[in-house]
Amino acid sequence: MADNSSGNPSRRALIGWGGAGLALGAAAAGGAVAMADAGGDVDPAAADAGGAVEFHGAHQAGIATPVQDRLHFAAFDVKTGDREEFVRLLKDWTAAARRMSAGKPVGGGAYGGLAEAPPDDTGEALGLKPSRLTLTIGFGPSLFEKFGLRDKRPAALVDLPKFPGDNLENTRTGGDLCVQACADDPQVAVHAIRNLARIGFGKVAVRWSQLGFGKTSSTTPDAQTPRNLMGFKDGTRNIAGTETGRLTEHVWVGDADGDANSAWMTGGSYLVARRIRMNIETWDRTSLREQEDVFGRDKREGAPVGKAKERDEPFLKAMKPDAHVRLAHPDSNDGITILRRGYSFTDGTDGLGRLDAGLFFLAYQRDVRKGFIPLQRRLSAHDALNEYIQHVGSAVFAVPPGVRDEDDWWGRTLFSKEA
């Protein structure tokens, strides 16, 4: 459940979206606030007060930032063919995101303006704390077919191949751009996406969106490791927001990572989003021994096979050859390491009496070709977990560097002629 400094969680935090009673072992926030210069330094006092995450920085907030409890993710299709109009939208979105991240209403607010005109803000977040809201934007491969941007598409922004077992739905796949809204209050996250969609009306349209609860990964070293809907701890060795060396090595794009045409991505990252449906009814009828064999960890403590504590160094050869932890571990994949920020979801039923539930997987990396793709190829071919899951949605985005100051805006390094 959501952590609340007063000790009295809000009704929204208790209910969440679509049956948060399924959030098995969702951990306390253990929250922190990202500082402007690093995008990952923490200020627990501000987090405990429902404080604001600094919007400005070398990297966008919402990547190395301590993971919040709720998610609203939206992918958009661009409808305008006017480059200047689209750049104006990016600037307007930046201004709105800056204010909402600080807990302020968009523009002139939800009331007090001209009675004959719609208000600038939709108003449902009035009186709520910032709740550590972060807004993170990314650009999909299809965007680079517009506005004369083809020669600015980074080589690392590749279209994902079809993996064995994929059953992707077009209505949950792709997008010209995305916005990831994370917060500890679901209404704050929904308010943020709603306002950006309203501002973009006629210029962009929502292609698909996903609500998430019960974070399934942590970027805070001392926080309890969250559990996924299968009841297992996930992301024990995830990159922490304070591990600047690992972030530089595995997450942030460096000066030497591209040619002159993709230099605009320096300080950014690449995001893979996958909607993974879990066959939880089948899983719930599986024996405990088999469940633990599938993951390679015990269910109570999260300890690797043959070990006593969750964070003990795993002995991979003691696990089944197709155990998830064994196959996903960096030692089995030439050191491949990605930063995960996934969330659980449950979106009603599938019409056949089963819950439409699972994991909305979000992973940031320095290069998709060297991160997610080789890792997923190995997992999709051999992972015992595949019997209980199916990938039904997919997208990849180039996430540009952070907004440096009040004069900067989302995508400036790509769209500004000066840049």
Short mmCIF file of N, CA and C in Angstrom, two decimals, residues 12 26 73 79 86 127 178 185 340 395 401 416:
data_model
loop_
_atom_site.label_atom_id
_atom_site.label_comp_id
_atom_site.label_asym_id
_atom_site.label_seq_id
_atom_site.Cartn_x
_atom_site.Cartn_y
_atom_site.Cartn_z
N ARG A 12 -7.87 6.87 -1.91
CA ARG A 12 -7.34 6.49 -3.22
C ARG A 12 -6.16 5.56 -3.07
N ALA A 26 2.89 -5.50 -1.98
CA ALA A 26 3.40 -4.21 -2.47
C ALA A 26 4.09 -3.51 -1.33
N PHE A 73 0.64 5.44 -17.62
CA PHE A 73 1.52 5.50 -18.79
C PHE A 73 0.65 5.68 -20.02
N LYS A 79 -0.75 13.86 -34.61
CA LYS A 79 -1.74 14.13 -35.65
C LYS A 79 -1.39 15.36 -36.49
N PHE A 86 4.10 21.35 -33.38
CA PHE A 86 4.49 20.27 -32.48
C PHE A 86 5.51 20.74 -31.45
N GLY A 127 -5.90 20.53 -3.96
CA GLY A 127 -5.81 20.15 -2.56
C GLY A 127 -4.96 18.94 -2.28
N CYS A 178 5.63 8.90 -25.82
CA CYS A 178 5.01 8.41 -24.59
C CYS A 178 5.25 9.39 -23.48
N ASP A 185 0.06 8.92 -5.32
CA ASP A 185 -1.39 9.06 -5.32
C ASP A 185 -1.87 8.82 -6.75
N ARG A 340 14.91 -1.62 -14.02
CA ARG A 340 13.48 -1.92 -14.15
C ARG A 340 12.64 -1.02 -13.24
N ALA A 395 6.43 -1.62 -26.79
CA ALA A 395 6.84 -0.34 -27.37
C ALA A 395 8.27 -0.03 -26.94
N PRO A 401 17.53 13.65 -22.76
CA PRO A 401 18.05 14.11 -21.47
C PRO A 401 17.07 15.02 -20.75
N SER A 416 15.46 21.73 -31.52
CA SER A 416 15.98 23.07 -31.63
C SER A 416 17.02 23.16 -32.73
#
